[in-house]
Coordinates of N, CA and C in Angstrom, one line a residue:
P1 N 47.0 167.4 129.2 CA 47.0 166.4 129.9 C 48.4 165.6 130.1
L2 N 49.4 165.6 129.2 CA 50.4 165.0 129.6 C 51.3 165.6 130.7
L3 N 51.3 166.9 130.7 CA 51.9 167.6 132.0 C 51.3 167.3 133.2
R4 N 50.0 167.2 133.3 CA 49.1 166.7 134.6 C 49.7 165.3 135.0
A5 N 49.7 164.6 133.9 CA 50.1 163.1 134.1 C 51.6 162.8 134.6
L6 N 52.4 163.6 134.2 CA 53.7 163.8 134.5 C 53.9 164.3 135.9
Y7 N 52.8 165.2 136.1 CA 53.1 165.8 137.5 C 52.7 164.8 138.7
F8 N 51.6 164.1 138.2 CA 50.9 163.0 139.3 C 51.9 162.0 139.3
F9 N 52.6 161.6 138.3 CA 53.6 160.5 138.3 C 54.8 160.8 139.2
F10 N 55.6 162.0 139.1 CA 56.6 162.4 139.9 C 56.3 162.7 141.2
M11 N 55.1 163.3 141.4 CA 55.0 164.0 142.8 C 54.0 163.1 143.7
N12 N 53.5 162.1 143.3 CA 52.7 161.3 143.9 C 53.6 160.5 145.0
T13 N 53.2 160.4 146.2 CA 54.0 159.6 147.2 C 53.6 158.4 147.4
F14 N 54.3 157.2 147.5 CA 53.8 155.9 147.7 C 54.8 155.4 148.9
T15 N 54.0 154.8 150.0 CA 54.7 154.1 150.9 C 54.2 152.7 151.2
K16 N 55.3 152.0 151.3 CA 54.8 150.4 151.3 C 55.8 149.7 152.7
T17 N 55.0 149.0 153.4 CA 56.0 148.5 154.6 C 56.2 147.2 154.0
L18 N 57.4 146.6 154.0 CA 57.7 145.3 153.4 C 58.4 144.8 154.7
T19 N 58.1 143.3 154.8 CA 58.5 142.3 155.6 C 59.2 141.1 155.2
P20 N 60.5 141.0 155.4 CA 61.3 139.8 155.1 C 60.5 138.6 155.6
H21 N 60.4 137.7 154.9 CA 59.9 136.2 155.2 C 61.0 135.2 155.3
F22 N 60.7 134.4 156.3 CA 62.0 133.2 156.6 C 62.3 132.4 155.3
R23 N 61.7 132.2 154.3 CA 62.2 132.0 153.2 C 63.2 132.6 152.4
Q24 N 63.2 133.8 152.7 CA 64.1 134.8 152.0 C 65.4 135.1 152.8
T25 N 65.8 134.4 153.9 CA 66.8 134.4 154.6 C 67.9 133.1 154.5
D26 N 69.1 133.3 155.0 CA 70.2 132.2 155.2 C 70.1 131.3 156.3
S27 N 71.0 130.5 156.4 CA 70.9 129.5 157.5 C 70.8 130.2 159.0
A28 N 71.2 131.5 158.9 CA 71.4 132.4 160.2 C 70.2 133.1 160.3
G29 N 69.2 133.0 159.6 CA 68.0 133.9 159.5 C 68.1 135.3 159.1
V30 N 69.2 135.8 158.6 CA 69.6 137.0 157.9 C 69.2 137.0 156.4
L31 N 68.4 138.2 155.8 CA 67.8 138.3 154.8 C 69.0 138.1 153.7
F32 N 68.9 137.3 152.8 CA 69.9 136.9 152.0 C 70.0 138.3 150.9
F33 N 71.3 138.9 150.5 CA 71.3 140.2 150.0 C 70.6 140.3 148.6
N34 N 70.4 139.5 147.7 CA 69.4 139.7 146.7 C 68.3 139.4 147.0
E35 N 67.7 139.4 148.0 CA 66.2 139.0 148.2 C 65.9 140.8 148.6
A36 N 66.6 141.4 149.0 CA 66.3 142.9 149.2 C 65.8 143.3 147.8
F37 N 66.2 143.1 146.8 CA 65.8 143.6 145.5 C 64.6 142.9 145.0
N38 N 64.4 141.6 145.6 CA 62.9 141.2 145.5 C 61.7 141.9 146.0
L39 N 62.1 142.3 147.4 CA 61.3 143.2 148.0 C 60.9 144.3 147.3
F40 N 62.1 145.1 147.1 CA 62.0 146.3 146.2 C 61.2 146.2 145.1
H41 N 61.3 145.1 144.3 CA 60.5 144.9 143.0 C 59.0 144.5 143.3
D42 N 58.6 144.0 144.6 CA 57.4 143.9 145.0 C 56.7 145.3 145.4
A43 N 57.3 146.1 145.9 CA 56.9 147.4 146.3 C 56.6 148.1 144.8
Y44 N 57.6 148.0 143.8 CA 57.7 148.8 142.6 C 56.4 148.4 141.7
E45 N 55.9 147.1 141.9 CA 54.7 146.4 141.4 C 53.6 147.2 142.0
E46 N 53.6 147.2 143.1 CA 52.4 147.9 143.7 C 52.4 149.1 143.4
W47 N 53.4 150.0 143.4 CA 53.5 151.3 143.2 C 52.7 151.7 141.6
A48 N 53.3 150.7 140.8 CA 52.8 150.8 139.4 C 51.3 150.5 139.4
A49 N 50.8 149.7 140.1 CA 49.4 149.3 140.1 C 48.6 150.4 140.8
S50 N 49.1 151.3 141.7 CA 48.5 152.5 142.5 C 48.3 153.5 141.2
L51 N 49.2 153.6 140.3 CA 49.2 154.7 139.3 C 48.3 154.4 138.4
V52 N 48.3 153.1 137.9 CA 47.2 152.9 136.6 C 46.0 152.0 137.0
G53 N 46.0 151.5 138.3 CA 45.0 150.6 138.7 C 45.2 149.2 138.5
D54 N 46.2 148.6 137.8 CA 46.4 147.4 137.7 C 47.8 147.1 137.2
A55 N 48.7 146.4 137.8 CA 50.1 146.3 137.5 C 50.2 145.6 136.1
K56 N 49.2 144.9 135.6 CA 49.3 144.3 134.2 C 49.2 145.4 132.9
K57 N 48.6 146.4 133.3 CA 48.4 147.5 132.3 C 49.8 148.3 132.4
W58 N 50.5 148.5 133.4 CA 51.8 149.0 133.5 C 52.8 148.3 132.7
F59 N 52.9 146.9 133.0 CA 54.0 146.2 132.5 C 53.8 145.8 131.1
N60 N 52.4 145.3 130.5 CA 52.1 145.1 129.3 C 51.7 146.3 128.3
N61 N 52.3 147.5 128.6 CA 51.9 148.6 127.9 C 52.9 148.7 126.7
E62 N 52.4 148.8 125.5 CA 53.2 148.8 124.4 C 53.6 150.3 124.0
T63 N 53.0 151.2 124.6 CA 53.4 152.7 124.2 C 54.6 153.1 125.1
W64 N 54.9 152.7 126.1 CA 56.0 153.5 127.1 C 56.4 152.7 127.9
A65 N 57.5 153.0 128.5 CA 58.0 152.0 129.6 C 58.9 152.7 130.4
V66 N 58.8 152.3 131.7 CA 59.8 152.9 132.8 C 60.7 151.9 133.3
P67 N 61.6 151.7 132.7 CA 62.7 150.4 133.0 C 63.5 151.0 134.4
I68 N 63.9 150.0 135.2 CA 64.6 150.1 136.3 C 66.1 150.2 135.8
K69 N 66.8 151.4 135.8 CA 68.2 151.5 135.0 C 69.4 151.0 135.9
K70 N 69.2 151.4 137.2 CA 70.2 151.1 138.0 C 69.7 150.9 139.4
A71 N 70.1 149.9 140.3 CA 69.6 149.7 141.7 C 70.9 149.3 142.7
N72 N 71.0 149.9 143.6 CA 72.1 149.5 144.7 C 71.4 149.5 146.0
A73 N 72.3 148.9 147.2 CA 71.6 148.7 148.3 C 72.9 149.1 149.4
D74 N 72.5 149.9 150.3 CA 73.6 149.7 151.5 C 73.1 149.1 152.6
F75 N 73.9 148.0 152.9 CA 73.4 147.4 154.2 C 74.0 147.6 155.5
R76 N 73.2 148.5 156.1 CA 73.7 149.1 157.5 C 73.6 148.0 158.6
R77 N 72.7 147.1 158.6 CA 72.6 146.2 159.6 C 71.8 144.9 159.1
P78 N 71.9 143.8 159.6 CA 71.4 142.9 159.2 C 69.9 142.8 159.5
L79 N 69.3 142.3 158.1 CA 67.7 142.3 158.3 C 67.4 140.9 158.6
Y80 N 66.4 140.6 159.6 CA 66.0 139.3 159.9 C 64.5 139.0 159.3
A81 N 64.2 137.7 159.3 CA 63.0 137.3 158.8 C 61.8 137.9 159.8
F82 N 60.9 138.6 159.4 CA 59.7 139.1 159.9 C 60.1 140.5 160.9
D83 N 61.5 140.9 160.5 CA 61.6 142.5 161.1 C 60.7 143.4 160.6

């Protein structure tokens, strides 16, 4: 059972389309850099919910944890609200 769970965990594909909102941009309408990580975390929560059925079960689990150890972003072009 553990091997099957690990296989599902690592081989399952999750796709999420994220849209920057106006409140996440600076005065020029460009996504403020730290908001990229907030968008990523929103997707992370939905991914976790897709695995266990409810994000609360994922984050309130006392048996195991899957921390985000490192995160970085390469900004290749500006992201604007509603892109």
